[in-house]
Amino acid sequence: MKPRGELHIVGAGPAGLAAAITAARAGAAVIVHEKESDVGRRFHGDFQGLENWTSPVDIIAEIESMGIEVNFDHIPHQKLVCFDPSGRELAASSSRPLYYLVRRGAGPGTLDRGLLDQARDLGVEVRFEDRVDRLPEGGIVATGPRGVDAIAVGYLFETSAANGAWVAIDRQLAPGGYAYLLIHNGQGTLASCMFEDFHREAVYLERTLSFFTSALDVQLENPRRFSGYGNFELPRAAVQGRLLTVGEAAGFQDTLWGFGLRYALTTGHMAARAFHAESPESYDRIWRRRFAGQMRSGAVNRVLFGIAGDRIVSWILGRVAAHGDPRAWLHRLYAPSLWKAALYPIAQRRVASRRRHRECLMADCDCTWCRCQRHEKLTGEV
């Protein structure tokens, strides 16, 4: 990359800061505009998974290859315990990390704080409480989710329970999605991540809490409620002239399970390279080559999982647990194929139809979905 001029980025999330770090290393003068007062304001130290199965390349090695330092806490997990719809406990172990546990928010050791510190060390100017609605000279848009395709509701807590990670695939706990429990060094995150029936989130969270505390005898100390949302939709294009959109602002997200951090960091890096190579139009070609096939596959897999009954889901989970290398099995699940490409238009229509028919019929509903919709109507954004 050759040094270029000034670059404006809207949004100081992982995608925006990855773009800022990449451009600053190339010698550009970078200004990041962030409407919030600090990074990671949507999060409060909650654990998230940095997935390591959609690509054969280890995500930590990939981040380092982008010129981004791994100066944030990242705990490798080679084992995942999964409960199938019948409550059967299955353990999947891999010789390589299935994912890395990271924390989100503004505190020390979080992904967000680590990226911010790097950007500032490289001379990036980050302007907090600075809302920018237009970039007339072009730049990178990294404003986060623009829609609500999935929500997560749960608790952050302290506990004396042992470290571990557990997932439950059960429509009674998380319709269309999964419930999870993550514990590390006395800190825990418990949540229901659902893709349907958002207005009953309180019911599903209570069931999730009851399931994990009963199955694992975990006690939640000082529980704090949290909620979040995400969107994922394969964009037709992420380039408009000299305006490049990255991360969830473009819809880049794992369309099967909703793991978006890898997409955020990678597309931020890609966009910065394209912008500063004075070839912004190449960004569409680059991200399509890397992500379009696996996003189509993920969308098809999501629809098929939704159609499948509990017995089929249990059989699939059993196959994953029994596989000698579950990481390789999951990687193949995302691999593009001709039959998945043929089914993608059908999967796309089913998801789009569900998105259009989520109007709430209950007055004064305070679920995460309705709060997001009210905010969108008031501010014009999600």
mmCIF file of C-alpha atoms in Angstrom:
data_model
loop_
_atom_site.group_PDB
_atom_site.id
_atom_site.type_symbol
_atom_site.label_atom_id
_atom_site.label_comp_id
_atom_site.label_asym_id
_atom_site.label_seq_id
_atom_site.Cartn_x
_atom_site.Cartn_y
_atom_site.Cartn_z
ATOM 1 C CA MET A 1 0.000 0.000 0.000
ATOM 2 C CA LYS A 2 1.215 3.485 -0.875
ATOM 3 C CA PRO A 3 0.643 6.427 1.445
ATOM 4 C CA ARG A 4 -2.439 8.429 0.460
ATOM 5 C CA GLY A 5 -4.384 11.437 1.721
ATOM 6 C CA GLU A 6 -7.013 11.914 4.385
ATOM 7 C CA LEU A 7 -9.589 9.216 5.075
ATOM 8 C CA HIS A 8 -12.834 9.729 7.007
ATOM 9 C CA ILE A 9 -14.470 6.754 8.722
ATOM 10 C CA VAL A 10 -17.886 6.816 10.385
ATOM 11 C CA GLY A 11 -18.087 4.378 13.286
ATOM 12 C CA ALA A 12 -15.507 3.238 15.848
ATOM 13 C CA GLY A 13 -16.530 -0.407 16.084
ATOM 14 C CA PRO A 14 -14.233 -3.296 15.081
ATOM 15 C CA ALA A 15 -14.836 -2.747 11.345
ATOM 16 C CA GLY A 16 -14.187 0.992 11.472
ATOM 17 C CA LEU A 17 -11.102 0.703 13.675
ATOM 18 C CA ALA A 18 -9.679 -2.137 11.553
ATOM 19 C CA ALA A 19 -10.041 0.172 8.536
ATOM 20 C CA ALA A 20 -8.433 3.030 10.462
ATOM 21 C CA ILE A 21 -5.447 0.923 11.549
ATOM 22 C CA THR A 22 -4.914 -0.369 8.007
ATOM 23 C CA ALA A 23 -5.072 3.095 6.448
ATOM 24 C CA ALA A 24 -2.875 4.674 9.133
ATOM 25 C CA ARG A 25 -0.203 2.031 8.612
ATOM 26 C CA ALA A 26 -0.244 3.014 4.932
ATOM 27 C CA GLY A 27 0.515 6.609 5.896
ATOM 28 C CA ALA A 28 -2.933 8.131 5.555
ATOM 29 C CA ALA A 29 -4.280 10.800 7.867
ATOM 30 C CA VAL A 30 -7.344 9.104 9.365
ATOM 31 C CA ILE A 31 -10.297 10.670 11.161
ATOM 32 C CA VAL A 32 -12.878 8.400 12.811
ATOM 33 C CA HIS A 33 -16.257 9.910 13.688
ATOM 34 C CA GLU A 34 -18.134 8.112 16.485
ATOM 35 C CA LYS A 35 -21.547 9.278 17.744
ATOM 36 C CA GLU A 36 -21.115 7.629 21.170
ATOM 37 C CA SER A 37 -18.896 8.882 23.986
ATOM 38 C CA ASP A 38 -16.574 5.864 23.869
ATOM 39 C CA VAL A 39 -15.987 2.599 22.033
ATOM 40 C CA GLY A 40 -18.082 -0.479 22.704
ATOM 41 C CA ARG A 41 -21.039 1.378 24.174
ATOM 42 C CA ARG A 42 -23.438 -1.370 23.040
ATOM 43 C CA PHE A 43 -21.568 -3.842 25.260
ATOM 44 C CA HIS A 44 -20.637 -4.149 28.920
ATOM 45 C CA GLY A 45 -17.806 -6.646 29.104
ATOM 46 C CA ASP A 46 -19.894 -9.521 27.741
ATOM 47 C CA PHE A 47 -18.150 -12.469 26.132
ATOM 48 C CA GLN A 48 -18.436 -13.129 22.404
ATOM 49 C CA GLY A 49 -16.957 -15.767 20.146
ATOM 50 C CA LEU A 50 -14.403 -14.913 17.470
ATOM 51 C CA GLU A 51 -15.172 -17.885 15.237
ATOM 52 C CA ASN A 52 -12.373 -19.925 13.727
ATOM 53 C CA TRP A 53 -14.113 -22.372 11.389
ATOM 54 C CA THR A 54 -15.332 -20.521 8.293
ATOM 55 C CA SER A 55 -11.768 -20.282 6.970
ATOM 56 C CA PRO A 56 -8.883 -22.781 7.127
ATOM 57 C CA VAL A 57 -6.670 -19.885 8.240
ATOM 58 C CA ASP A 58 -6.594 -19.310 11.993
ATOM 59 C CA ILE A 59 -8.366 -16.034 12.764
ATOM 60 C CA ILE A 60 -5.558 -14.795 15.038
ATOM 61 C CA ALA A 61 -2.996 -15.364 12.288
ATOM 62 C CA GLU A 62 -5.318 -13.630 9.817
ATOM 63 C CA ILE A 63 -5.702 -10.590 12.069
ATOM 64 C CA GLU A 64 -1.937 -10.341 12.473
ATOM 65 C CA SER A 65 -1.467 -10.649 8.704
ATOM 66 C CA MET A 66 -3.625 -7.511 8.338
ATOM 67 C CA GLY A 67 -1.138 -5.552 10.443
ATOM 68 C CA ILE A 68 -3.497 -5.522 13.446
ATOM 69 C CA GLU A 69 -1.964 -6.373 16.796
ATOM 70 C CA VAL A 70 -3.790 -8.880 18.986
ATOM 71 C CA ASN A 71 -3.543 -6.658 22.067
ATOM 72 C CA PHE A 72 -6.869 -7.785 23.550
ATOM 73 C CA ASP A 73 -7.823 -10.795 25.640
ATOM 74 C CA HIS A 74 -8.489 -13.837 23.432
ATOM 75 C CA ILE A 75 -8.980 -17.215 25.046
ATOM 76 C CA PRO A 76 -8.734 -20.197 22.663
ATOM 77 C CA HIS A 77 -11.431 -22.860 23.009
ATOM 78 C CA GLN A 78 -10.894 -26.261 21.458
ATOM 79 C CA LYS A 79 -13.909 -27.820 23.148
ATOM 80 C CA LEU A 80 -17.587 -26.974 23.003
ATOM 81 C CA VAL A 81 -20.358 -28.755 24.899
ATOM 82 C CA CYS A 82 -23.702 -28.763 23.110
ATOM 83 C CA PHE A 83 -27.149 -29.802 24.314
ATOM 84 C CA ASP A 84 -29.431 -31.068 21.552
ATOM 85 C CA PRO A 85 -33.237 -30.505 21.499
ATOM 86 C CA SER A 86 -33.776 -33.588 23.684
ATOM 87 C CA GLY A 87 -31.354 -32.275 26.329
ATOM 88 C CA ARG A 88 -28.645 -34.792 25.407
ATOM 89 C CA GLU A 89 -25.156 -33.489 26.199
ATOM 90 C CA LEU A 90 -22.610 -33.726 23.371
ATOM 91 C CA ALA A 91 -18.976 -32.634 23.485
ATOM 92 C CA ALA A 92 -17.014 -31.580 20.394
ATOM 93 C CA SER A 93 -13.232 -31.294 20.609
ATOM 94 C CA SER A 94 -10.764 -30.097 17.988
ATOM 95 C CA SER A 95 -6.990 -30.147 17.729
ATOM 96 C CA ARG A 96 -7.143 -26.438 16.831
ATOM 97 C CA PRO A 97 -9.240 -23.684 18.424
ATOM 98 C CA LEU A 98 -12.870 -23.723 17.345
ATOM 99 C CA TYR A 99 -13.144 -20.099 18.413
ATOM 100 C CA TYR A 100 -11.541 -17.484 20.654
ATOM 101 C CA LEU A 101 -13.431 -15.943 23.536
ATOM 102 C CA VAL A 102 -13.183 -12.136 23.528
ATOM 103 C CA ARG A 103 -14.819 -9.439 25.605
ATOM 104 C CA ARG A 104 -16.670 -6.430 24.206
ATOM 105 C CA GLY A 105 -16.979 -2.957 25.682
ATOM 106 C CA ALA A 106 -14.762 -0.070 26.717
ATOM 107 C CA GLY A 107 -12.858 -1.732 29.568
ATOM 108 C CA PRO A 108 -9.237 -2.926 29.650
ATOM 109 C CA GLY A 109 -8.590 -6.114 27.709
ATOM 110 C CA THR A 110 -11.667 -5.776 25.502
ATOM 111 C CA LEU A 111 -11.496 -6.058 21.736
ATOM 112 C CA ASP A 112 -12.878 -2.544 21.323
ATOM 113 C CA ARG A 113 -10.349 -0.909 23.664
ATOM 114 C CA GLY A 114 -7.439 -2.796 22.123
ATOM 115 C CA LEU A 115 -8.316 -1.636 18.608
ATOM 116 C CA LEU A 116 -8.829 1.944 19.785
ATOM 117 C CA ASP A 117 -5.436 2.027 21.518
ATOM 118 C CA GLN A 118 -3.736 0.744 18.363
ATOM 119 C CA ALA A 119 -5.452 3.301 16.161
ATOM 120 C CA ARG A 120 -4.466 6.175 18.426
ATOM 121 C CA ASP A 121 -0.883 4.937 18.681
ATOM 122 C CA LEU A 122 -0.753 5.157 14.868
ATOM 123 C CA GLY A 123 -1.940 8.753 14.926
ATOM 124 C CA VAL A 124 -5.609 8.163 14.098
ATOM 125 C CA GLU A 125 -7.854 10.988 15.295
ATOM 126 C CA VAL A 126 -10.983 9.560 16.933
ATOM 127 C CA ARG A 127 -13.736 12.095 17.506
ATOM 128 C CA PHE A 128 -16.299 10.896 20.017
ATOM 129 C CA GLU A 129 -19.810 12.329 20.266
ATOM 130 C CA ASP A 130 -19.408 13.385 16.658
ATOM 131 C CA ARG A 131 -22.401 12.366 14.540
ATOM 132 C CA VAL A 132 -21.716 12.513 10.801
ATOM 133 C CA ASP A 133 -24.514 11.788 8.338
ATOM 134 C CA ARG A 134 -22.713 12.470 5.065
ATOM 135 C CA LEU A 135 -19.244 12.019 3.599
ATOM 136 C CA PRO A 136 -19.367 14.138 0.440
ATOM 137 C CA GLU A 137 -15.742 13.359 -0.428
ATOM 138 C CA GLY A 138 -16.157 9.659 0.205
ATOM 139 C CA GLY A 139 -14.881 7.413 2.967
ATOM 140 C CA ILE A 140 -15.816 4.300 4.909
ATOM 141 C CA VAL A 141 -19.146 3.676 6.624
ATOM 142 C CA ALA A 142 -18.900 1.367 9.664
ATOM 143 C CA THR A 143 -21.981 2.369 11.634
ATOM 144 C CA GLY A 144 -22.999 -1.108 12.807
ATOM 145 C CA PRO A 145 -26.315 -2.929 12.345
ATOM 146 C CA ARG A 146 -28.913 -1.264 10.156
ATOM 147 C CA GLY A 147 -31.623 -3.803 10.838
ATOM 148 C CA VAL A 148 -32.658 -6.422 13.353
ATOM 149 C CA ASP A 149 -32.524 -9.991 12.047
ATOM 150 C CA ALA A 150 -31.556 -11.585 15.361
ATOM 151 C CA ILE A 151 -31.556 -10.512 18.995
ATOM 152 C CA ALA A 152 -29.664 -11.714 22.042
ATOM 153 C CA VAL A 153 -31.008 -11.217 25.557
ATOM 154 C CA GLY A 154 -29.251 -12.401 28.654
ATOM 155 C CA TYR A 155 -27.307 -11.754 31.831
ATOM 156 C CA LEU A 156 -23.764 -10.777 32.679
ATOM 157 C CA PHE A 157 -22.776 -12.129 36.082
ATOM 158 C CA GLU A 158 -20.086 -13.292 38.468
ATOM 159 C CA THR A 159 -19.773 -16.931 39.472
ATOM 160 C CA SER A 160 -17.579 -19.449 41.241
ATOM 161 C CA ALA A 161 -18.334 -22.066 38.565
ATOM 162 C CA ALA A 162 -15.542 -23.571 36.464
ATOM 163 C CA ASN A 163 -14.558 -22.155 33.093
ATOM 164 C CA GLY A 164 -16.400 -23.525 30.101
ATOM 165 C CA ALA A 165 -18.650 -22.946 27.120
ATOM 166 C CA TRP A 166 -22.038 -24.521 26.553
ATOM 167 C CA VAL A 167 -24.594 -24.173 23.760
ATOM 168 C CA ALA A 168 -28.183 -25.435 23.636
ATOM 169 C CA ILE A 169 -30.026 -25.898 20.341
ATOM 170 C CA ASP A 170 -33.655 -25.925 21.393
ATOM 171 C CA ARG A 171 -36.596 -23.987 19.928
ATOM 172 C CA GLN A 172 -38.060 -23.705 23.421
ATOM 173 C CA LEU A 173 -35.012 -21.720 24.555
ATOM 174 C CA ALA A 174 -34.095 -19.784 21.403
ATOM 175 C CA PRO A 175 -36.438 -20.062 18.393
ATOM 176 C CA GLY A 176 -34.458 -20.359 15.201
ATOM 177 C CA GLY A 177 -31.201 -19.837 17.082
ATOM 178 C CA TYR A 178 -29.357 -21.068 20.157
ATOM 179 C CA ALA A 179 -28.854 -20.387 23.850
ATOM 180 C CA TYR A 180 -25.374 -20.197 25.342
ATOM 181 C CA LEU A 181 -23.427 -19.958 28.571
ATOM 182 C CA LEU A 182 -19.823 -18.719 28.655
ATOM 183 C CA ILE A 183 -17.711 -18.615 31.832
ATOM 184 C CA HIS A 184 -14.110 -17.520 32.247
ATOM 185 C CA ASN A 185 -12.259 -16.614 35.432
ATOM 186 C CA GLY A 186 -15.367 -15.891 37.471
ATOM 187 C CA GLN A 187 -17.134 -13.839 34.783
ATOM 188 C CA GLY A 188 -20.084 -15.200 32.843
ATOM 189 C CA THR A 189 -22.453 -14.443 29.990
ATOM 190 C CA LEU A 190 -25.741 -16.296 29.596
ATOM 191 C CA ALA A 191 -28.053 -15.523 26.700
ATOM 192 C CA SER A 192 -30.753 -16.623 24.306
ATOM 193 C CA CYS A 193 -29.892 -15.711 20.728
ATOM 194 C CA MET A 194 -33.138 -15.905 18.755
ATOM 195 C CA PHE A 195 -34.047 -15.358 15.128
ATOM 196 C CA GLU A 196 -37.830 -15.532 15.530
ATOM 197 C CA ASP A 197 -40.666 -14.624 17.940
ATOM 198 C CA PHE A 198 -38.776 -11.630 19.344
ATOM 199 C CA HIS A 199 -41.690 -10.317 21.393
ATOM 200 C CA ARG A 200 -41.541 -13.287 23.770
ATOM 201 C CA GLU A 201 -37.886 -12.707 24.599
ATOM 202 C CA ALA A 202 -38.583 -12.608 28.353
ATOM 203 C CA VAL A 203 -40.106 -16.108 28.192
ATOM 204 C CA TYR A 204 -37.138 -17.557 26.303
ATOM 205 C CA LEU A 205 -34.608 -15.885 28.588
ATOM 206 C CA GLU A 206 -36.320 -17.288 31.668
ATOM 207 C CA ARG A 207 -36.335 -20.762 30.108
ATOM 208 C CA THR A 208 -32.642 -20.408 29.191
ATOM 209 C CA LEU A 209 -31.750 -19.363 32.714
ATOM 210 C CA SER A 210 -33.713 -22.255 34.193
ATOM 211 C CA PHE A 211 -32.168 -24.766 31.778
ATOM 212 C CA PHE A 212 -28.516 -23.898 32.385
ATOM 213 C CA THR A 213 -28.779 -23.382 36.142
ATOM 214 C CA SER A 214 -30.481 -26.766 36.407
ATOM 215 C CA ALA A 215 -28.275 -28.693 33.973
ATOM 216 C CA LEU A 216 -24.960 -27.299 35.219
ATOM 217 C CA ASP A 217 -25.753 -26.134 38.763
ATOM 218 C CA VAL A 218 -24.451 -22.623 37.997
ATOM 219 C CA GLN A 219 -25.219 -19.791 40.401
ATOM 220 C CA LEU A 220 -25.447 -16.267 38.978
ATOM 221 C CA GLU A 221 -24.074 -13.620 41.317
ATOM 222 C CA ASN A 222 -24.844 -9.942 40.702
ATOM 223 C CA PRO A 223 -26.690 -10.601 37.404
ATOM 224 C CA ARG A 224 -27.089 -7.625 35.036
ATOM 225 C CA ARG A 225 -29.549 -7.819 32.172
ATOM 226 C CA PHE A 226 -28.368 -7.004 28.648
ATOM 227 C CA SER A 227 -29.729 -7.182 25.130
ATOM 228 C CA GLY A 228 -28.304 -6.753 21.660
ATOM 229 C CA TYR A 229 -29.180 -7.207 18.032
ATOM 230 C CA GLY A 230 -27.595 -7.963 14.691
ATOM 231 C CA ASN A 231 -28.409 -7.964 11.027
ATOM 232 C CA PHE A 232 -27.090 -9.989 8.143
ATOM 233 C CA GLU A 233 -27.957 -9.721 4.519
ATOM 234 C CA LEU A 234 -25.738 -10.379 1.524
ATOM 235 C CA PRO A 235 -25.534 -6.929 -0.107
ATOM 236 C CA ARG A 236 -25.772 -6.489 -3.845
ATOM 237 C CA ALA A 237 -22.958 -3.959 -3.570
ATOM 238 C CA ALA A 238 -21.009 -2.282 -0.777
ATOM 239 C CA VAL A 239 -19.614 0.514 -2.961
ATOM 240 C CA GLN A 240 -21.313 3.736 -3.964
ATOM 241 C CA GLY A 241 -18.777 5.846 -5.787
ATOM 242 C CA ARG A 242 -16.123 6.596 -3.178
ATOM 243 C CA LEU A 243 -18.286 5.467 -0.276
ATOM 244 C CA LEU A 244 -17.443 1.968 1.018
ATOM 245 C CA THR A 245 -19.612 0.173 3.600
ATOM 246 C CA VAL A 246 -18.148 -2.433 5.949
ATOM 247 C CA GLY A 247 -19.176 -4.838 8.697
ATOM 248 C CA GLU A 248 -22.796 -5.042 9.775
ATOM 249 C CA ALA A 249 -23.548 -1.671 8.173
ATOM 250 C CA ALA A 250 -23.351 -3.587 4.893
ATOM 251 C CA GLY A 251 -24.998 -6.710 6.301
ATOM 252 C CA PHE A 252 -21.770 -8.719 6.540
ATOM 253 C CA GLN A 253 -22.402 -11.403 9.127
ATOM 254 C CA ASP A 254 -22.361 -15.152 9.495
ATOM 255 C CA THR A 255 -25.803 -15.895 8.051
ATOM 256 C CA LEU A 256 -26.123 -19.221 9.899
ATOM 257 C CA TRP A 257 -25.149 -18.512 13.511
ATOM 258 C CA GLY A 258 -24.605 -14.764 13.580
ATOM 259 C CA PHE A 259 -20.866 -14.566 14.307
ATOM 260 C CA GLY A 260 -19.847 -11.247 12.775
ATOM 261 C CA LEU A 261 -16.483 -10.189 14.201
ATOM 262 C CA ARG A 262 -14.403 -11.926 11.540
ATOM 263 C CA TYR A 263 -16.451 -10.258 8.803
ATOM 264 C CA ALA A 264 -16.154 -6.870 10.513
ATOM 265 C CA LEU A 265 -12.380 -6.904 10.896
ATOM 266 C CA THR A 266 -11.736 -8.354 7.448
ATOM 267 C CA THR A 267 -14.072 -6.098 5.461
ATOM 268 C CA GLY A 268 -12.743 -3.039 7.301
ATOM 269 C CA HIS A 269 -9.236 -4.010 6.267
ATOM 270 C CA MET A 270 -10.306 -4.759 2.678
ATOM 271 C CA ALA A 271 -12.108 -1.442 2.278
ATOM 272 C CA ALA A 272 -9.158 0.578 3.591
ATOM 273 C CA ARG A 273 -6.791 -1.114 1.171
ATOM 274 C CA ALA A 274 -9.130 -0.541 -1.761
ATOM 275 C CA PHE A 275 -9.747 3.093 -0.844
ATOM 276 C CA HIS A 276 -6.093 3.935 -0.474
ATOM 277 C CA ALA A 277 -5.122 2.085 -3.610
ATOM 278 C CA GLU A 278 -7.419 4.618 -5.359
ATOM 279 C CA SER A 279 -9.497 1.654 -6.493
ATOM 280 C CA PRO A 280 -12.674 1.771 -4.383
ATOM 281 C CA GLU A 281 -14.619 -0.210 -6.982
ATOM 282 C CA SER A 282 -12.313 -3.187 -6.387
ATOM 283 C CA TYR A 283 -13.725 -3.587 -2.850
ATOM 284 C CA ASP A 284 -16.914 -5.204 -4.179
ATOM 285 C CA ARG A 285 -14.886 -7.692 -6.166
ATOM 286 C CA ILE A 286 -12.632 -8.497 -3.193
ATOM 287 C CA TRP A 287 -15.346 -9.110 -0.584
ATOM 288 C CA ARG A 288 -17.450 -11.132 -3.016
ATOM 289 C CA ARG A 289 -14.530 -13.424 -3.745
ATOM 290 C CA ARG A 290 -13.950 -13.971 -0.022
ATOM 291 C CA PHE A 291 -17.418 -13.961 1.550
ATOM 292 C CA ALA A 292 -20.276 -14.174 -0.963
ATOM 293 C CA GLY A 293 -20.155 -17.954 -1.394
ATOM 294 C CA GLN A 294 -20.049 -18.779 2.299
ATOM 295 C CA MET A 295 -22.769 -16.224 3.124
ATOM 296 C CA ARG A 296 -25.063 -17.844 0.541
ATOM 297 C CA SER A 297 -24.249 -21.256 2.006
ATOM 298 C CA GLY A 298 -24.970 -20.009 5.510
ATOM 299 C CA ALA A 299 -28.357 -18.617 4.462
ATOM 300 C CA VAL A 300 -29.329 -21.920 2.821
ATOM 301 C CA ASN A 301 -28.162 -23.859 5.881
ATOM 302 C CA ARG A 302 -30.250 -21.596 8.119
ATOM 303 C CA VAL A 303 -33.417 -22.293 6.158
ATOM 304 C CA LEU A 304 -32.715 -26.040 6.096
ATOM 305 C CA PHE A 305 -32.084 -26.080 9.856
ATOM 306 C CA GLY A 306 -35.368 -24.253 10.324
ATOM 307 C CA ILE A 307 -37.257 -26.821 8.271
ATOM 308 C CA ALA A 308 -35.572 -29.805 9.898
ATOM 309 C CA GLY A 309 -37.281 -31.403 12.858
ATOM 310 C CA ASP A 310 -35.666 -31.927 16.243
ATOM 311 C CA ARG A 311 -34.613 -35.476 15.378
ATOM 312 C CA ILE A 312 -32.668 -34.328 12.326
ATOM 313 C CA VAL A 313 -31.048 -31.512 14.278
ATOM 314 C CA SER A 314 -30.047 -33.988 17.008
ATOM 315 C CA TRP A 315 -28.593 -36.315 14.386
ATOM 316 C CA ILE A 316 -26.542 -33.484 12.851
ATOM 317 C CA LEU A 317 -25.200 -32.397 16.235
ATOM 318 C CA GLY A 318 -24.286 -35.988 16.998
ATOM 319 C CA ARG A 319 -22.325 -36.167 13.758
ATOM 320 C CA VAL A 320 -20.422 -32.991 14.639
ATOM 321 C CA ALA A 321 -19.541 -34.291 18.104
ATOM 322 C CA ALA A 322 -18.423 -37.663 16.741
ATOM 323 C CA HIS A 323 -16.324 -36.184 13.965
ATOM 324 C CA GLY A 324 -12.577 -36.413 14.475
ATOM 325 C CA ASP A 325 -12.180 -32.763 13.480
ATOM 326 C CA PRO A 326 -15.360 -30.727 14.100
ATOM 327 C CA ARG A 327 -13.601 -27.564 12.905
ATOM 328 C CA ALA A 328 -13.108 -29.133 9.464
ATOM 329 C CA TRP A 329 -16.724 -30.391 9.490
ATOM 330 C CA LEU A 330 -18.028 -26.888 10.211
ATOM 331 C CA HIS A 331 -15.787 -25.436 7.521
ATOM 332 C CA ARG A 332 -17.324 -27.779 4.953
ATOM 333 C CA LEU A 333 -20.785 -26.731 6.135
ATOM 334 C CA TYR A 334 -20.023 -23.213 4.877
ATOM 335 C CA ALA A 335 -18.325 -24.316 1.665
ATOM 336 C CA PRO A 336 -20.051 -23.028 -1.492
ATOM 337 C CA SER A 337 -21.605 -25.587 -3.822
ATOM 338 C CA LEU A 338 -23.790 -25.638 -6.914
ATOM 339 C CA TRP A 339 -26.844 -26.956 -5.045
ATOM 340 C CA LYS A 340 -26.539 -24.273 -2.378
ATOM 341 C CA ALA A 341 -26.215 -21.583 -5.044
ATOM 342 C CA ALA A 342 -29.378 -22.946 -6.677
ATOM 343 C CA LEU A 343 -31.308 -22.855 -3.381
ATOM 344 C CA TYR A 344 -30.065 -19.427 -2.308
ATOM 345 C CA PRO A 345 -32.815 -17.376 -4.073
ATOM 346 C CA ILE A 346 -35.421 -19.413 -2.179
ATOM 347 C CA ALA A 347 -33.602 -18.923 1.115
ATOM 348 C CA GLN A 348 -33.249 -15.216 0.410
ATOM 349 C CA ARG A 349 -36.999 -14.828 -0.212
ATOM 350 C CA ARG A 350 -37.883 -16.685 2.992
ATOM 351 C CA VAL A 351 -35.640 -14.448 5.095
ATOM 352 C CA ALA A 352 -36.857 -11.274 3.368
ATOM 353 C CA SER A 353 -40.487 -12.297 3.908
ATOM 354 C CA ARG A 354 -39.869 -12.882 7.620
ATOM 355 C CA ARG A 355 -38.183 -9.479 7.875
ATOM 356 C CA ARG A 356 -41.190 -7.703 6.336
ATOM 357 C CA HIS A 357 -43.781 -9.292 8.621
ATOM 358 C CA ARG A 358 -42.442 -8.541 12.072
ATOM 359 C CA GLU A 359 -44.862 -5.780 13.018
ATOM 360 C CA CYS A 360 -45.765 -5.916 16.688
ATOM 361 C CA LEU A 361 -49.412 -6.478 17.542
ATOM 362 C CA MET A 362 -48.984 -5.700 21.241
ATOM 363 C CA ALA A 363 -49.339 -2.195 22.626
ATOM 364 C CA ASP A 364 -46.477 -0.766 24.690
ATOM 365 C CA CYS A 365 -44.229 -3.786 24.046
ATOM 366 C CA ASP A 366 -40.744 -3.231 25.480
ATOM 367 C CA CYS A 367 -38.908 -6.102 23.794
ATOM 368 C CA THR A 368 -35.554 -5.469 22.106
ATOM 369 C CA TRP A 369 -37.157 -5.567 18.644
ATOM 370 C CA CYS A 370 -39.792 -2.919 19.454
ATOM 371 C CA ARG A 371 -37.291 -0.629 21.164
ATOM 372 C CA CYS A 372 -35.120 -0.806 18.033
ATOM 373 C CA GLN A 373 -38.119 -0.039 15.811
ATOM 374 C CA ARG A 374 -39.143 2.975 17.899
ATOM 375 C CA HIS A 375 -35.574 4.251 17.861
ATOM 376 C CA GLU A 376 -35.428 3.829 14.086
ATOM 377 C CA LYS A 377 -38.619 5.848 13.598
ATOM 378 C CA LEU A 378 -37.358 8.657 15.844
ATOM 379 C CA THR A 379 -33.804 8.898 14.529
ATOM 380 C CA GLY A 380 -33.912 7.315 11.089
ATOM 381 C CA GLU A 381 -31.412 4.642 12.143
ATOM 382 C CA VAL A 382 -31.386 1.375 14.059
#
